[in-house]
Coordinates of C-alpha atoms in Angstrom, one line a residue:
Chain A
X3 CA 17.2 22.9 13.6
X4 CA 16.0 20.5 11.1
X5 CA 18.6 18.2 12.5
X6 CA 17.8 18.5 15.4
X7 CA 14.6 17.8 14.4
X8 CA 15.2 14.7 12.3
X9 CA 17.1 13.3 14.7
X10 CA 14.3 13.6 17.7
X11 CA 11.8 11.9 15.4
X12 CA 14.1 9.3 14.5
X13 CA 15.2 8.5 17.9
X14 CA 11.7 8.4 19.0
X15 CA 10.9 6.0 15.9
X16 CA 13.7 4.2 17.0
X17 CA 13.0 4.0 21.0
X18 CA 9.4 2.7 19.1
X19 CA 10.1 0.1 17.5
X20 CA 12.9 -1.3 19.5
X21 CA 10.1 -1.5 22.4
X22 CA 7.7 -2.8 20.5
X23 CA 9.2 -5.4 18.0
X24 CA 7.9 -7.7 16.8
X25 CA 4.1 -7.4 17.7
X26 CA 3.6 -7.4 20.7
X27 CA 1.2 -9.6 21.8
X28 CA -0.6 -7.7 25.0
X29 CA -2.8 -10.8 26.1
X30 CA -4.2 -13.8 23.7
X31 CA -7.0 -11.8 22.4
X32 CA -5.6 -8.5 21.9
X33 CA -2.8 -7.7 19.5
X34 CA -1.1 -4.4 19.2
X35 CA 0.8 -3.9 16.2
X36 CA 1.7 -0.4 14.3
X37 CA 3.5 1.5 11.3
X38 CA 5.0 4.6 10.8
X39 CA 7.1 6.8 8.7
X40 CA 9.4 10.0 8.6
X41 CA 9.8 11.8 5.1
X42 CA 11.6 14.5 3.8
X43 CA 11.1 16.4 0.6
X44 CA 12.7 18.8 -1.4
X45 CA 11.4 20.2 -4.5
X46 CA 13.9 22.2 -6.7
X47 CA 11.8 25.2 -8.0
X48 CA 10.7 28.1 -6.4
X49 CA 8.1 28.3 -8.7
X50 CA 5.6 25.9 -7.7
X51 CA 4.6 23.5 -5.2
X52 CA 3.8 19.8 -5.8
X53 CA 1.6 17.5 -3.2
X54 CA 2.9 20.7 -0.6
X55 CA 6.3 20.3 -1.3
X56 CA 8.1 23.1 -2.1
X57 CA 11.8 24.3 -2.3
X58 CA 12.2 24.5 1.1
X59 CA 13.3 21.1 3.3
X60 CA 10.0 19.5 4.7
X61 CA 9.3 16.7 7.4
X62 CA 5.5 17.1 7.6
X63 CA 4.0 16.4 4.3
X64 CA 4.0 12.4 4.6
X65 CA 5.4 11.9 8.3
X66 CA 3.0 9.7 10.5
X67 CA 2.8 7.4 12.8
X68 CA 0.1 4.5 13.4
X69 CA -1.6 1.9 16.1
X70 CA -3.7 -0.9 14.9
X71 CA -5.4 -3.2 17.9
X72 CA -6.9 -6.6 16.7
X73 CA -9.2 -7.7 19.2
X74 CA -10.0 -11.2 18.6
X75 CA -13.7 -11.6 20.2
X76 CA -13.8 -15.4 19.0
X77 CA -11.4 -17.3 17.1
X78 CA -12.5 -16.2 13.8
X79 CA -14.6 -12.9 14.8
X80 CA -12.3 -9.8 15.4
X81 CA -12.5 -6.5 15.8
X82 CA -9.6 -4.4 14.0
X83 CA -9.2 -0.4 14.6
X84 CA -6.6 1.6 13.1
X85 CA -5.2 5.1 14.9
X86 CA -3.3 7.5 12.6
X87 CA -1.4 10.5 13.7
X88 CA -0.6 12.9 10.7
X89 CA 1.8 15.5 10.4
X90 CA 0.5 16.9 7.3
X91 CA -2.2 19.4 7.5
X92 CA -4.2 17.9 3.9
X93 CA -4.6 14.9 6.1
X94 CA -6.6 14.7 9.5
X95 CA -5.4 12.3 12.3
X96 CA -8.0 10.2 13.9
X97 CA -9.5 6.7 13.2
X98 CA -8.7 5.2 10.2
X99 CA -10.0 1.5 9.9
X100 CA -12.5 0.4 12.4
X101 CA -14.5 -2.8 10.8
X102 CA -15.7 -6.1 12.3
X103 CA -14.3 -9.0 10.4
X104 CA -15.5 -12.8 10.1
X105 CA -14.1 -15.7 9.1
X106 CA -16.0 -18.7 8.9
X107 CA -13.5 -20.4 7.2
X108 CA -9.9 -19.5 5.4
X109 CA -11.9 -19.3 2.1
X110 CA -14.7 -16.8 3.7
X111 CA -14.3 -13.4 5.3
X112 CA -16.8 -10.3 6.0
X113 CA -15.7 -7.6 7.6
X114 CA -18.0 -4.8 7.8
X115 CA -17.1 -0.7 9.4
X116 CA -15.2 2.0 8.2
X117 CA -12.5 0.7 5.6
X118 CA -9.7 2.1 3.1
X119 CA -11.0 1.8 -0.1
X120 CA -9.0 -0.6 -2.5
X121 CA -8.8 1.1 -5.7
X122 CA -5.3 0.2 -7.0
X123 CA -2.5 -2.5 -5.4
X124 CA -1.5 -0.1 -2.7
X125 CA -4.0 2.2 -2.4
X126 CA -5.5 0.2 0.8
X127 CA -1.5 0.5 2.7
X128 CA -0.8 4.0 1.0
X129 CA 0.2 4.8 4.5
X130 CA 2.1 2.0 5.2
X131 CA 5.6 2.8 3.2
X132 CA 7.1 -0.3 4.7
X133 CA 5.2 -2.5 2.3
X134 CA 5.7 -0.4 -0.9
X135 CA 8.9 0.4 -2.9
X136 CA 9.0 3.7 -3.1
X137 CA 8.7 6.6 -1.0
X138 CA 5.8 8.6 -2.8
X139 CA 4.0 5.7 -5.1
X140 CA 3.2 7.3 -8.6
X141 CA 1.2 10.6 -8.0
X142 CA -0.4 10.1 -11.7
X143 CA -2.5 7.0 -9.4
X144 CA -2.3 7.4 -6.1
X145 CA -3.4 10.9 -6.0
X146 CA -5.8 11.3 -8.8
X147 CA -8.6 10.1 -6.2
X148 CA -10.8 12.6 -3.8
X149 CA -11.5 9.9 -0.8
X150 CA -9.7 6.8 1.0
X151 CA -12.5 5.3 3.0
X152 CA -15.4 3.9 3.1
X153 CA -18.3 2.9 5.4
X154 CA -19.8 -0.6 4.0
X155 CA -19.3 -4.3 3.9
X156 CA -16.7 -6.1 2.3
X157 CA -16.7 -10.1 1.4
X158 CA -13.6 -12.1 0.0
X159 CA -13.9 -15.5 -1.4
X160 CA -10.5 -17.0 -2.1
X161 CA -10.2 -20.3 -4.5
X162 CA -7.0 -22.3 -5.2
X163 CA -6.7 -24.1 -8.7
X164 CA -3.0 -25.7 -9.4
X165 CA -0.5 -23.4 -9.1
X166 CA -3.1 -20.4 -9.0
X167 CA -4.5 -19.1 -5.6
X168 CA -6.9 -16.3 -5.8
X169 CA -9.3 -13.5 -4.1
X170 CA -12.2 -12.0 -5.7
X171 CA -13.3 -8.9 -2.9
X172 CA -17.0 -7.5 -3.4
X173 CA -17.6 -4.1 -1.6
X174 CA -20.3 -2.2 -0.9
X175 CA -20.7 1.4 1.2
X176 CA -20.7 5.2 1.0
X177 CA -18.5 7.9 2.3
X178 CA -20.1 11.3 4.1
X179 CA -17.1 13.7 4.8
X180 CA -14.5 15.9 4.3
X181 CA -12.1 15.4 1.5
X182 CA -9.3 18.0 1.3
X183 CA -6.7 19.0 -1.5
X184 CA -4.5 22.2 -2.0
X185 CA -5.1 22.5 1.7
X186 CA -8.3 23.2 1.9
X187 CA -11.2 21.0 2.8
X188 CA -14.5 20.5 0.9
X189 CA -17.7 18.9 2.1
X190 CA -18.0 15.3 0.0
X191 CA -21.0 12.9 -0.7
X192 CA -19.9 9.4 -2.1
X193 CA -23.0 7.0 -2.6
X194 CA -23.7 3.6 -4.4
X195 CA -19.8 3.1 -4.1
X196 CA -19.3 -0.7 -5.2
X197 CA -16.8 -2.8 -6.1
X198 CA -14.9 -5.9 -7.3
X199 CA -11.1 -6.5 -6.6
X200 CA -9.5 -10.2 -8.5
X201 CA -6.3 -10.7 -6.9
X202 CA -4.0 -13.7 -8.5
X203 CA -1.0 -15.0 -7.5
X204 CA 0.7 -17.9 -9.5
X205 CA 3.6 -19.5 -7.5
X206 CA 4.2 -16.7 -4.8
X207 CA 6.1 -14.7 -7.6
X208 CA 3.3 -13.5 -10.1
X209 CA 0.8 -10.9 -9.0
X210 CA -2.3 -9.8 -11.1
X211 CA -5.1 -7.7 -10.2
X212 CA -7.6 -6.4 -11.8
X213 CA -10.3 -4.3 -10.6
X214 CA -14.0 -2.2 -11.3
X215 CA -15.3 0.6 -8.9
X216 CA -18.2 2.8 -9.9
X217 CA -19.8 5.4 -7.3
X218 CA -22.1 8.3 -7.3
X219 CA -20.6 11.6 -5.6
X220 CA -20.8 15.1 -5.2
X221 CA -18.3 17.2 -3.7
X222 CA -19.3 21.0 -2.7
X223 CA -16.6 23.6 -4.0
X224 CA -18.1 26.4 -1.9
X225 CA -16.6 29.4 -3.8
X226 CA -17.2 28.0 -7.1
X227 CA -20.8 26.9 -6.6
X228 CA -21.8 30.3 -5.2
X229 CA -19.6 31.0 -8.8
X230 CA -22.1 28.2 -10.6
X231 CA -25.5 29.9 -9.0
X232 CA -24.8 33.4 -9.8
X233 CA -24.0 32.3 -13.6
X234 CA -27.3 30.0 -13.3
X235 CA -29.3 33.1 -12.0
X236 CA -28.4 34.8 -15.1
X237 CA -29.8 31.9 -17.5
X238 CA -26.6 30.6 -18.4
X239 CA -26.7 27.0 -17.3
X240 CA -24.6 24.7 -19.5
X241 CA -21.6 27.0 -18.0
X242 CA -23.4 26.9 -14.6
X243 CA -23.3 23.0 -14.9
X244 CA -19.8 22.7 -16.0
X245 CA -18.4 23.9 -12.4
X246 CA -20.3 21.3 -10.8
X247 CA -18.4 18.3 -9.2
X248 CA -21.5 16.1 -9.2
X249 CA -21.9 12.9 -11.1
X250 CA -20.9 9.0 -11.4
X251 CA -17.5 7.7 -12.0
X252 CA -16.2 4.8 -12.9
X253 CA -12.7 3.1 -12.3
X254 CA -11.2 0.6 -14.0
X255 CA -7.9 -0.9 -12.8
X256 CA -5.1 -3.6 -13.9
X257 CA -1.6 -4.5 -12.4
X258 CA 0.7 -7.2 -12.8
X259 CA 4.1 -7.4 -10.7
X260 CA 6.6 -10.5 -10.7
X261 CA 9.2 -10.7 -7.4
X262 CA 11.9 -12.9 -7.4
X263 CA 15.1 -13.1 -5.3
X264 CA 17.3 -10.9 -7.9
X265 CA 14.5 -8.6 -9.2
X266 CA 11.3 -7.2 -9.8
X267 CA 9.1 -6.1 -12.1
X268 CA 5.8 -3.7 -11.7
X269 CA 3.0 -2.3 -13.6
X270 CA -0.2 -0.6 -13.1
X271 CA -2.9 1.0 -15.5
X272 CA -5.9 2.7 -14.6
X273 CA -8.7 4.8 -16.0
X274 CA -11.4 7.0 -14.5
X275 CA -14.5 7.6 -16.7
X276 CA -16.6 10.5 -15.2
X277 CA -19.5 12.2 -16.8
X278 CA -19.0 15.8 -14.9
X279 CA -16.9 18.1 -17.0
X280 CA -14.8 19.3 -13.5
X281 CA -13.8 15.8 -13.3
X282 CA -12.0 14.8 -16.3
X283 CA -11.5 11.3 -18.1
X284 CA -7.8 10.0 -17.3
X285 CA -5.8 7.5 -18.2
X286 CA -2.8 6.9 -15.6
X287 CA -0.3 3.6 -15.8
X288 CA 3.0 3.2 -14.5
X289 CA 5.9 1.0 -15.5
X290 CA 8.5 0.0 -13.0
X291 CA 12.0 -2.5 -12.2
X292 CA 13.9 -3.4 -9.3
X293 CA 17.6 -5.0 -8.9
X294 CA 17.8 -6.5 -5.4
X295 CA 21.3 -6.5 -4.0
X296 CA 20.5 -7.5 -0.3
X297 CA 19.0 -5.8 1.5
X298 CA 19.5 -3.2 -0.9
X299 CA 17.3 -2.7 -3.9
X300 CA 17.7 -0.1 -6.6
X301 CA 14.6 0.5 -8.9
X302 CA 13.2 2.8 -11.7
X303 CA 10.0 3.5 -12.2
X304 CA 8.5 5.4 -15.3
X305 CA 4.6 6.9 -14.7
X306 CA 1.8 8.7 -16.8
X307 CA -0.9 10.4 -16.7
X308 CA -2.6 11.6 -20.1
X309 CA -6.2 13.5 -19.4
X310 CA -9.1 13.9 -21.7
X311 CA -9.4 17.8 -21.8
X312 CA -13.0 19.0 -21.1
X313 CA -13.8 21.7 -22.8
X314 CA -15.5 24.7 -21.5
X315 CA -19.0 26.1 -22.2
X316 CA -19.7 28.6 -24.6
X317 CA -23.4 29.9 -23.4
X318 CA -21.8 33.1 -22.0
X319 CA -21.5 35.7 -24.8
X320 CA -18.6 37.7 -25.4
X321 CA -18.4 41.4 -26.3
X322 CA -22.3 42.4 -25.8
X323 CA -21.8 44.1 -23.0
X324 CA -18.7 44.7 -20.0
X325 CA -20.8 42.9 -17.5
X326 CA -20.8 40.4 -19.7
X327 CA -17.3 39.9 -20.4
X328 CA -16.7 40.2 -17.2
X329 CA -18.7 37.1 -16.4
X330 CA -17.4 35.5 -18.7
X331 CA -13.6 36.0 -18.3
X332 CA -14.6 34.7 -14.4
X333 CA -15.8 31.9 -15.9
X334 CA -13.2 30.6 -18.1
X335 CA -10.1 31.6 -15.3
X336 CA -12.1 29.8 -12.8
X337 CA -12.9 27.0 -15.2
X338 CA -8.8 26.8 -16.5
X339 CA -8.2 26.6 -12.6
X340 CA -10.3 23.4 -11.7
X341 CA -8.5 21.7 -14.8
X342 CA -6.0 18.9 -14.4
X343 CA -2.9 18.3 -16.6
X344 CA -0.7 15.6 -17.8
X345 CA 2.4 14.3 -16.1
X346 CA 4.9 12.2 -16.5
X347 CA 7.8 11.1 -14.3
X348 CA 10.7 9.2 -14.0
X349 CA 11.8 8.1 -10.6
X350 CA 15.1 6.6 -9.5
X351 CA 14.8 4.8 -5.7
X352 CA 16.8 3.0 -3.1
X353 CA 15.3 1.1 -0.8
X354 CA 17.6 -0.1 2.0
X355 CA 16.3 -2.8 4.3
X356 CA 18.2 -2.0 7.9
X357 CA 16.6 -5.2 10.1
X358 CA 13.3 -6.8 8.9
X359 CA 10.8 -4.3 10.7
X360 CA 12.7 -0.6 9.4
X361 CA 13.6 0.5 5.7
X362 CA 15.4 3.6 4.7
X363 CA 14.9 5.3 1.3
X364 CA 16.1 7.9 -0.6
X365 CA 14.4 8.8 -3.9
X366 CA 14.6 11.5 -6.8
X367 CA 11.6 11.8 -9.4
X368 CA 12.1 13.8 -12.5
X369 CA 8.6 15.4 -13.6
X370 CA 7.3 16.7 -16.5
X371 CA 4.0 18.7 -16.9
X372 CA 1.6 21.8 -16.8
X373 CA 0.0 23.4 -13.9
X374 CA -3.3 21.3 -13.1
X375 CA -5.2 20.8 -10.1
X376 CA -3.8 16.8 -8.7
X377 CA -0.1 18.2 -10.1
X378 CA 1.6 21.6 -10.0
X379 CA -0.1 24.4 -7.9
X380 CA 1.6 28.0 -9.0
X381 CA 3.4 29.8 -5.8
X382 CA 1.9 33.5 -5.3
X383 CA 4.0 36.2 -6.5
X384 CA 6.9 34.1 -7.7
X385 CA 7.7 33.6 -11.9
X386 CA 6.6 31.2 -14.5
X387 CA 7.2 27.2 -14.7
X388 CA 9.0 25.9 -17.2
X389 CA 6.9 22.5 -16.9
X390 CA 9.9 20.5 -15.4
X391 CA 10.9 19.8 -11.5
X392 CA 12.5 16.9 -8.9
X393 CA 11.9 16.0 -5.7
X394 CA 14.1 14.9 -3.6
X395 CA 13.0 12.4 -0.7
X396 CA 14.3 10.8 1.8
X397 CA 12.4 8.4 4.5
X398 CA 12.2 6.2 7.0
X399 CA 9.7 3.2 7.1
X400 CA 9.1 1.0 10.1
X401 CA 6.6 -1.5 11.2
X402 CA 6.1 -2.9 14.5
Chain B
X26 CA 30.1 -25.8 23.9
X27 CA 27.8 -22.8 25.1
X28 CA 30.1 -20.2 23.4
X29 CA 30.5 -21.7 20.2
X30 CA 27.5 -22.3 19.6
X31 CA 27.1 -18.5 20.6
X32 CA 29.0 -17.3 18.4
X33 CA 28.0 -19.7 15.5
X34 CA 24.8 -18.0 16.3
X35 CA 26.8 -14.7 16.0
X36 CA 28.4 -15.4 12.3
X37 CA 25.3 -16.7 10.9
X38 CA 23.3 -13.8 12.1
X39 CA 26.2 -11.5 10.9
X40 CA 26.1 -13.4 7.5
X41 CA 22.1 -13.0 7.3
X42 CA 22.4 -8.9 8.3
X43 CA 25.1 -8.7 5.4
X44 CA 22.2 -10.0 3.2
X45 CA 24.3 -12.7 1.9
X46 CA 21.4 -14.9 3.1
X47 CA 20.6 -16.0 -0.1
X48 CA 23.9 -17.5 -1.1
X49 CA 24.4 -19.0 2.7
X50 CA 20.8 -20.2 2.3
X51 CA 21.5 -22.8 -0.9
X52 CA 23.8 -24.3 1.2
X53 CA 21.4 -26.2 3.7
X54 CA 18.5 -28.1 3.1
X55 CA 14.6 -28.0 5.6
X56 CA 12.1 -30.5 5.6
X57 CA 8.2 -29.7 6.4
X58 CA 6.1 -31.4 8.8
X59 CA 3.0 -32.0 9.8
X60 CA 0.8 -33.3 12.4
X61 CA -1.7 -35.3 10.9
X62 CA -3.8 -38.5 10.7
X63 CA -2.9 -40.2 7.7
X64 CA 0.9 -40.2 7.5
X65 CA 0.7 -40.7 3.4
X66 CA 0.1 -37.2 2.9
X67 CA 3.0 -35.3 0.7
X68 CA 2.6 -31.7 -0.3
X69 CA 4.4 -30.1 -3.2
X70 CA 6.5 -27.1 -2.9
X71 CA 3.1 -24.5 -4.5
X72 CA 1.0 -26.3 -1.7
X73 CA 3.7 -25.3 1.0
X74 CA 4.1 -21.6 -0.2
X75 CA 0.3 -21.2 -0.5
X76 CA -0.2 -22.3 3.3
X77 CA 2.8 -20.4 4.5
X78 CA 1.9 -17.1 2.8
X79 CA -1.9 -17.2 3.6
X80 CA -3.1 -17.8 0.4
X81 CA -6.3 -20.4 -0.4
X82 CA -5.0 -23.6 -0.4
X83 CA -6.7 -27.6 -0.5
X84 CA -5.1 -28.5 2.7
X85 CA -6.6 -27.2 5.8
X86 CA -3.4 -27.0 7.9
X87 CA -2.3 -24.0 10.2
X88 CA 1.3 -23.0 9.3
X89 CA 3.5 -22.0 12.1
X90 CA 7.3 -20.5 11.6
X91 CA 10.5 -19.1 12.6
X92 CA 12.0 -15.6 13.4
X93 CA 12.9 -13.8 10.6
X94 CA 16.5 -14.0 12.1
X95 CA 17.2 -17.5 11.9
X96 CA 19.0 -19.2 9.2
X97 CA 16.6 -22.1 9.3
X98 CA 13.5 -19.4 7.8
X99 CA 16.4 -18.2 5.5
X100 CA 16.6 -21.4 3.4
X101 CA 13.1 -22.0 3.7
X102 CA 12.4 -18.4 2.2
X103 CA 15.4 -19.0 -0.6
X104 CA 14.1 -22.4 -1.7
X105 CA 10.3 -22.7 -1.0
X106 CA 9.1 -19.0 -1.2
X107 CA 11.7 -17.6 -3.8
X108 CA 11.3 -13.9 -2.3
X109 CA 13.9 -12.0 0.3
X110 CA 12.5 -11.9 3.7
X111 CA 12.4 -8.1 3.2
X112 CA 9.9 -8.4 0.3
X113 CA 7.9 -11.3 2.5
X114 CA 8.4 -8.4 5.2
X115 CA 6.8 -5.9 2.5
X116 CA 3.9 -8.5 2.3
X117 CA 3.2 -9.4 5.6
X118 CA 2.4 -5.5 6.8
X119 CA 0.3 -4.7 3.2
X120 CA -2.3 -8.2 4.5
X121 CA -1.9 -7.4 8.4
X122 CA -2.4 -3.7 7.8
X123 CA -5.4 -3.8 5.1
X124 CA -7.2 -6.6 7.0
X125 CA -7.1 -9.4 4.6
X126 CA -4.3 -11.9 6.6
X127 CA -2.0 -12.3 9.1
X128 CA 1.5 -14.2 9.3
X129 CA 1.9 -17.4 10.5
X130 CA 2.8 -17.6 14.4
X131 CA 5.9 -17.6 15.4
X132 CA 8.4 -19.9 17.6
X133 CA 11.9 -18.6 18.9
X134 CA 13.6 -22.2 18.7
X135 CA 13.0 -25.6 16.5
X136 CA 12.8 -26.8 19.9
X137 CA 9.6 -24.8 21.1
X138 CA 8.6 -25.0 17.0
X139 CA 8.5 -28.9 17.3
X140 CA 7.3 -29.6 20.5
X141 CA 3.9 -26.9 19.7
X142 CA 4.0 -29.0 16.1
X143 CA 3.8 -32.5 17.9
X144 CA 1.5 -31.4 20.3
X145 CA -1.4 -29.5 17.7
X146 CA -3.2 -31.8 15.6
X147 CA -3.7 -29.8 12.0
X148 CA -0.2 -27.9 12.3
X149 CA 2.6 -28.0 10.1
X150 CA 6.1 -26.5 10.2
X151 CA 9.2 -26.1 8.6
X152 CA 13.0 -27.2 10.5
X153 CA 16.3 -27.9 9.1
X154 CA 16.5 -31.4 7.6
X155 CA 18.8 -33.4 10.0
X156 CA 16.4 -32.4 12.7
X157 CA 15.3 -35.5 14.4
X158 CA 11.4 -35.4 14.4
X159 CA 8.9 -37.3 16.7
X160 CA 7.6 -40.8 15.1
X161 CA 3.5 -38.8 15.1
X162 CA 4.7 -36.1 13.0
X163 CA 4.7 -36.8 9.2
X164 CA 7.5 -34.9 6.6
X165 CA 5.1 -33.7 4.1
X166 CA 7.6 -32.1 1.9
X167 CA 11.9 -32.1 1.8
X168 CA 14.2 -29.6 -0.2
X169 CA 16.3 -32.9 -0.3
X170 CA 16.4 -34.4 -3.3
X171 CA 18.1 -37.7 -2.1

């Protein structure tokens, strides 16, 4: 069935991109170009599920597939939208990009619409597996965010000096919608979101990039706010104020990677600074190496993510009364549920590239770490985790 | 005539499928030209690589290029680039698919490649190096030492 299954998709994907490669160009002013991908996870306890995998075969969690049109409207003013279809139910399908860009000049560009916001070096293309090693990019980053767009203006500048090109990126905008995790979806209010993205590249080989992001945001947890205004009714508002996701963060990114025609070398390091107690202080960096053997290349990447445990309030008193302790034993299971926990993970990858516009992968990631709410969500009525699991993946990446 | 050059087309796109690219690739040398006013301008090999991957660069020229296919795009990614063409693959969809650039343009022959070069004032392209090139165009860089 799952075969069967596979094998439609794949065949479909195949039919795809056979049709379509390379872009197709529809007339002078409109180009049609596209990505997609076909994953399938497997995660080896019954205990738990991790980013909706569980221990049962899935092709939905990160299966998609893609259209971008570029419609140039002048030779250096062009209108890009970007159509995603999701087969995951955390994700909704629909438009994705849809921005107005300008480019007076190669050294000059606006664009201005609904973007992906670029917090780390693939955040931007998370979709796009073709242009990443692995199949799932380290969770400890690329999932410790609540939102991937952005309504604003963007401006790059790009300078050359020597061997040395570089971008800086300045961003501006806000985000009004839904952001959604352990499949549910949750009203979200991003404001003041700004930005500033250095990109460096010396020869073509070595990458940096280093980045800032702060943003105002609120995020209503429905059943724990109704939870925060019944403990506020009853006077007791440093608890009240501890289940609410409202506040300013602050990201702070670096990554370096170095490509050359036998290898590859990657790392990343972030931190999120937050002063709301439901969204904790993390630290998250991964270090990772490739050997090329064309077109295979075989890679291991080692990731962390170490949080600054908030700790909860003590206004509620214990032992007074049973109303009380009631109260207050609601507050601290709801308050141990909302928190996040460390994980590390070691991941070993192969990336086989089958023509230059379709990559196959297969990947296994060894993790480490405690129940928490971007990491391990406990399965009802099954037994306890021993704070240890692997996924198994297996993909299909194409680009057209 | 026809056929063997068929099939020479065959074995090298065998060769490059079998990822042996790399090695096949050091064998053969490209030079880059250019359609510009003042034939005294050289490039060095950073200058080339910044204009072929979209990078800012102090020469204003538009790159154009070759299927990924052809062996021609092989040496120039082995020698001038330094990266597989499935890493410059890689690239090209993160810039096309996050909005910040696009690939150069592509031509299917050196024929077609040339004849857009010599007729585009501002263009510059790469072809093998015992490619005869029209007297207008200027070599702006060679992986030829000699």
């Amino acid at each position: 069935m799952v075969y069967t299954l596979f094998k439609r998709v794949t065949g479909a994907a195949l039919l795809t991109v056979s049709l379509f490669s390379p872009a197709v160009m529809a007339s002078d002013k409109l180009e049609i170009s596209g990505f997609g991908r076909i994953v399938a996870g497997y995660l080896d306890d019954p205990n738990v599920e991790f980013e909706a995998y569980t221990n049962q075969v899935s092709f939905t969690e990160q299966s998609l597939l893609a259209l971008q049109a570029d419609y140039h409207l002048l030779d250096n003013l062009t209108v890009t939208a970007q159509l995603l279809a999701h087969s995951s139910n955390e994700r909704d399908s629909g438009l994705e990009w849809l921005y107005v860009s300008y480019a007076p000049s190669p050294l000059w560009q606006v664009k201005a619409g609904r973007m992906r916001t670029p917090f780390y070096q693939y955040s931007d293309v998370i979709d796009v597996g073709f242009a990443y090693p692995w199949i799932s990019p380290p969770q400890q980053l690329y999932s410790a965010f609540l939102f991937n767009q952005y309504d604003g203006v963007s401006l790059i500048r790009r300078f050359s000096f020597g061997d040395f090109s570089a971008s800086v990126e300045g961003y501006y905008g806000v985000f009004d919608g839904d952001t959604t995790f352990q499949e549910r979806s949750y009203p979200t209010d991003i404001n003041n979101l700004a930005g500033i993205v250095f990109n460096g590249m010396f020869n073509s080989n070595l990458r940096v990039r280093a980045s800032y992001i702060m943003a105002d945001f609120s995020l209503d947890l429905e059943e724990i706010t109704q939870f925060s205004d019944l403990l506020r009714s009853f006077g007791f508002n440093q608890s009240a104020d501890s289940l609410t996701m409202q506040g300013e963060f602050d990201i702070y990114q670096l990554g370096v990677a170095y490509d050359s025609l036998d290898y590859n070398l990657a790392s990343e390091w972030m931190e999120i600074q937050s002063n709301t107690v439901l969204a904790p202080n993390i630290v998250s960096y991964y270090l990772s190496g490739g050997m090329v053997f064309q077109p295979v290349t075989v890679s291991l990447t080692f990731a962390d993510m170490i949080v600054d445990p908030s700790t909860a309030a003590s206004d509620i008193p214990f032992g007074l009364s049973p109303d009380l302790d009631q109260l207050y034993y609601g507050y601290q299971t709801i308050f141990a549920q909302t928190q996040a926990s460390d994980l590390q993970s070691l991941t070993f990858g192969v990336r086989w590239d089958a023509s230059y516009n379709i990559a196959f992968k297969a990947e296994v990631t060894h993790f480490k770490g405690a129940l928490g709410i971007s990491t391990f969500q406990p399965r009802e009525g099954r037994g306890d985790f021993d704070e240890s699991a692997n996924l198994y993946q297996l993909a299909m990446e194409f680009v057209f | 005539m026809k056929f063997l050059s068929h099939s020479r087309h065959l074995v090298t796109a065998i060769l490059l499928s079998l990822g042996s690219a790399t090695s096949l690739a050091q064998q053969y040398d490209i030079k880059v030209v250019a359609n510009v006013d003042n034939p005294a301008i050289k490039l060095d090999k950073v200058a080339v690589r910044n204009l072929f991957m979209g990078n800012a660069s102090d020469v204003l020229l538009k790159p154009v290029s070759l299927p990924p296919e052809t062996l021609t795009r092989a040496v120039f990614n082995t020698k001038i680039i330094g990266l597989t063409e499935a890493r410059i693959q890689s690239y090209w969809s993160q810039m096309r698919f996050s909005g910040r650039s696009r690939e150069p343009d592509q031509m299917s022959t050196v024929d077609e490649l040339l004849s857009f070069v010599s007729s585009n004032k501002g263009t510059v392209a790469y072809v093998p190096a015992d490619v005869e090139i029209p007297p207008h165009l200027t070599v702006v860089y060679s992986t030829d030492k000699l």
